[in-house]
Amino acid sequence: QKEVEQDPGPLSVPEGAIVSLNCTYSNSAFQYFMWYRQYSRKGPELLMYTYSSGNKEDGRFTAQVDKSSKYISLFIRDSQPSDSATYLCAMRQGGSEKLVFGKGTKLTVNP
Amino acid sequence: DTGVSQDPRHKITKRGQNVTFRCDPISEHNRLYWYRQTLGQGPEFLTYFQNEAQLEKSRLLSDRFSAERPKGSFSTLEIQRTEQGDSAMYLCASSSGGLWEQYFGPGTRLTVT
């Protein structure tokens, strides 16, 4: 079993839809949780960073962490065609610099 | 642009050749990371530097791979005797302070023929 599981999709939604992206993890030592967005042939771009259970909101994006269930989510409200990208979850343990990534979910938002 | 920069952006080489990539981190970021990403996968950690000291290395970093950060600024990643399985995107990231958020560069895409 991989430490971080993420459904690779692809996921296709109409413009304006609410998108839900999810990851599960098996390592209870993970303390820090991130979401990155990666456009084709580009480097990952940090979207959200959180370290506690609960919700964190930034504009149209909400990151949710449930440490008891080892489950994290990213919600995108009012999705736009420019949100079309691969979304990667990443996490790390306290005391380690190594980020462990999911496979990424490819999202397409159709106009 | 003051983000992480990587050079070259794309490298094509023949099997058995040596290649070297360069990463320039965000100015004054004292931590620098290398990751490798293959098609359809998330990035995988290779190694990390704090200033010039290499503090963590993945088992993925075989003896054909070597990374340096001689003056605690830019870093190089060398792959000796390249193999077709080395074909991937090599990503560099840097961080400094706070929660040590890692900011990635655009990557170097390596194709080994």
XYZ file of C-alpha atoms in Angstrom:
224
model
C 0.000 0.000 0.000
C 1.342 3.411 -0.969
C 1.669 5.984 1.793
C -0.532 8.454 -0.112
C -3.393 7.426 -2.374
C -5.020 9.790 -4.853
C -7.487 8.944 -7.589
C -5.802 10.013 -10.862
C -9.138 10.736 -12.559
C -9.488 12.219 -15.089
C -12.217 14.462 -13.737
C -14.248 16.625 -16.108
C -16.713 19.259 -14.860
C -18.641 22.180 -16.351
C -17.567 25.734 -15.607
C -19.003 26.985 -12.333
C -19.160 23.528 -10.710
C -17.838 22.747 -7.239
C -14.905 20.366 -7.491
C -13.889 17.957 -4.750
C -10.425 16.373 -4.811
C -9.313 13.854 -2.205
C -6.354 11.940 -0.836
C -6.020 9.275 1.807
C -2.863 8.375 3.649
C -1.644 5.543 5.806
C 1.208 7.151 7.765
C -0.169 8.674 10.958
C 3.108 10.574 11.422
C 2.184 12.989 8.621
C 1.589 16.388 10.178
C 1.739 18.877 7.310
C -0.551 18.775 4.300
C -0.326 20.631 1.004
C -2.097 20.935 -2.297
C -0.166 21.805 -5.442
C -1.469 22.631 -8.902
C 0.579 21.556 -11.897
C -0.066 22.691 -15.436
C 1.169 20.495 -18.270
C 4.988 20.469 -18.522
C 5.372 22.979 -15.670
C 6.532 22.712 -12.075
C 4.028 22.295 -9.211
C 2.599 25.504 -7.748
C 1.717 25.612 -4.042
C -1.985 26.320 -3.496
C -2.734 25.461 0.119
C -0.723 24.461 3.198
C -2.250 23.299 6.455
C -1.116 21.415 9.544
C -4.226 20.960 11.648
C -7.495 19.133 11.289
C -10.321 21.287 10.047
C -10.847 23.684 7.164
C -8.679 26.391 5.672
C -10.093 28.741 3.079
C -8.316 30.897 0.492
C -10.533 32.537 -2.077
C -12.283 29.853 -4.116
C -10.195 27.100 -2.517
C -10.895 25.242 0.737
C -8.545 22.633 2.159
C -9.932 20.154 4.641
C -7.963 17.764 6.835
C -9.379 14.917 8.896
C -6.473 13.335 10.745
C -8.661 10.779 12.498
C -9.720 9.359 9.134
C -6.377 10.088 7.423
C -8.212 11.937 4.692
C -7.638 15.319 3.083
C -9.703 17.216 0.541
C -9.486 20.269 -1.668
C -12.672 22.006 -2.749
C -12.748 24.458 -5.645
C -15.825 26.685 -5.857
C -17.022 28.338 -9.060
C -14.498 26.385 -11.097
C -13.008 28.102 -14.162
C -11.415 26.715 -17.335
C -8.120 28.149 -16.043
C -8.362 25.668 -13.132
C -7.801 22.841 -15.622
C -4.609 21.201 -14.378
C -3.328 18.270 -12.354
C -3.820 18.660 -8.609
C -1.289 16.972 -6.351
C -1.675 16.374 -2.650
C 1.531 16.251 -0.624
C 2.363 15.667 3.007
C 5.322 15.404 5.324
C 6.203 14.245 8.789
C 7.420 16.578 11.463
C 11.218 16.550 11.534
C 11.503 15.470 7.887
C 11.839 17.692 4.849
C 10.689 15.005 2.451
C 7.349 15.659 0.781
C 5.376 12.546 -0.146
C 3.052 13.169 -3.071
C -0.048 11.498 -4.408
C -0.192 10.602 -8.097
C -2.228 13.702 -8.906
C -5.777 14.138 -10.230
C -6.167 15.570 -13.728
C -9.027 18.082 -13.780
C -10.658 19.606 -16.847
C -13.165 22.443 -16.463
C -15.227 22.817 -19.610
C -16.503 26.271 -20.667
C 11.093 36.883 -11.817
C 12.439 35.835 -8.418
C 11.194 32.245 -8.415
C 13.225 29.057 -8.565
C 14.998 28.697 -11.901
C 16.354 25.552 -13.533
C 18.654 25.047 -16.476
C 18.398 23.527 -18.992
C 14.642 23.159 -19.385
C 15.012 20.161 -21.665
C 17.928 17.794 -22.197
C 18.148 14.942 -24.690
C 21.092 12.600 -24.255
C 22.217 9.195 -25.389
C 22.354 6.271 -23.001
C 25.669 6.142 -21.188
C 26.353 9.879 -21.304
C 26.676 12.093 -18.234
C 24.345 15.033 -17.694
C 24.320 17.913 -15.209
C 21.409 20.113 -14.236
C 21.496 23.397 -12.376
C 19.016 24.901 -9.916
C 18.992 28.474 -8.619
C 16.715 28.778 -5.567
C 14.696 31.775 -4.499
C 17.117 34.355 -3.159
C 18.027 33.765 0.498
C 16.217 30.422 0.703
C 18.594 28.247 2.663
C 16.899 24.912 1.947
C 16.968 23.290 -1.467
C 15.364 20.050 -2.642
C 15.536 17.782 -5.675
C 12.636 15.620 -6.815
C 12.038 13.390 -9.827
C 8.681 13.042 -11.572
C 7.785 10.443 -14.166
C 4.728 10.561 -16.400
C 1.472 10.065 -14.517
C 3.162 10.081 -11.109
C 3.679 12.640 -8.378
C 7.165 13.955 -7.659
C 9.467 11.654 -5.673
C 11.984 13.066 -3.220
C 15.652 12.636 -4.087
C 17.667 14.796 -1.711
C 17.739 17.983 0.353
C 20.316 20.586 1.363
C 20.369 23.017 4.221
C 22.866 25.643 3.121
C 25.729 23.606 1.664
C 25.115 20.470 3.756
C 23.310 17.542 2.154
C 21.128 16.317 5.017
C 18.775 13.750 3.545
C 19.035 11.374 0.601
C 16.489 8.977 -0.820
C 17.294 5.401 -1.719
C 16.263 6.481 -5.230
C 19.531 8.420 -5.399
C 21.749 5.621 -6.691
C 25.522 5.915 -6.872
C 25.174 7.261 -10.425
C 23.502 10.378 -9.035
C 25.332 13.119 -7.184
C 24.109 16.485 -5.978
C 26.078 19.428 -4.711
C 25.437 22.875 -3.330
C 28.977 24.165 -2.916
C 28.361 27.658 -1.576
C 24.875 27.242 -0.227
C 23.347 29.040 -3.202
C 22.791 27.205 -6.500
C 22.835 23.410 -6.725
C 23.787 20.900 -9.398
C 22.482 17.391 -9.952
C 24.683 15.088 -12.031
C 23.654 11.756 -13.470
C 26.482 9.546 -14.696
C 26.100 6.776 -17.287
C 22.484 7.661 -17.983
C 19.953 4.884 -18.532
C 16.594 5.014 -20.287
C 14.900 4.679 -16.904
C 16.389 8.042 -15.929
C 14.052 9.777 -18.386
C 11.894 12.015 -16.198
C 11.267 15.583 -15.094
C 13.809 16.690 -12.493
C 12.330 19.297 -10.191
C 14.074 21.623 -7.788
C 12.371 23.398 -4.886
C 13.496 25.793 -2.183
C 12.191 26.979 1.172
C 13.007 29.265 4.059
C 11.540 29.741 7.503
C 8.002 29.472 8.804
C 6.359 26.228 7.771
C 9.131 25.578 5.237
C 6.771 25.707 2.284
C 8.528 24.282 -0.751
C 8.358 26.323 -3.945
C 9.156 24.492 -7.138
C 10.957 25.510 -10.285
C 9.808 24.698 -13.824
C 11.817 21.485 -13.977
C 14.349 19.970 -16.359
C 12.904 17.336 -18.651
C 15.472 14.616 -19.384
C 15.049 12.253 -22.313
C 17.542 9.394 -22.603
C 17.589 7.750 -26.038
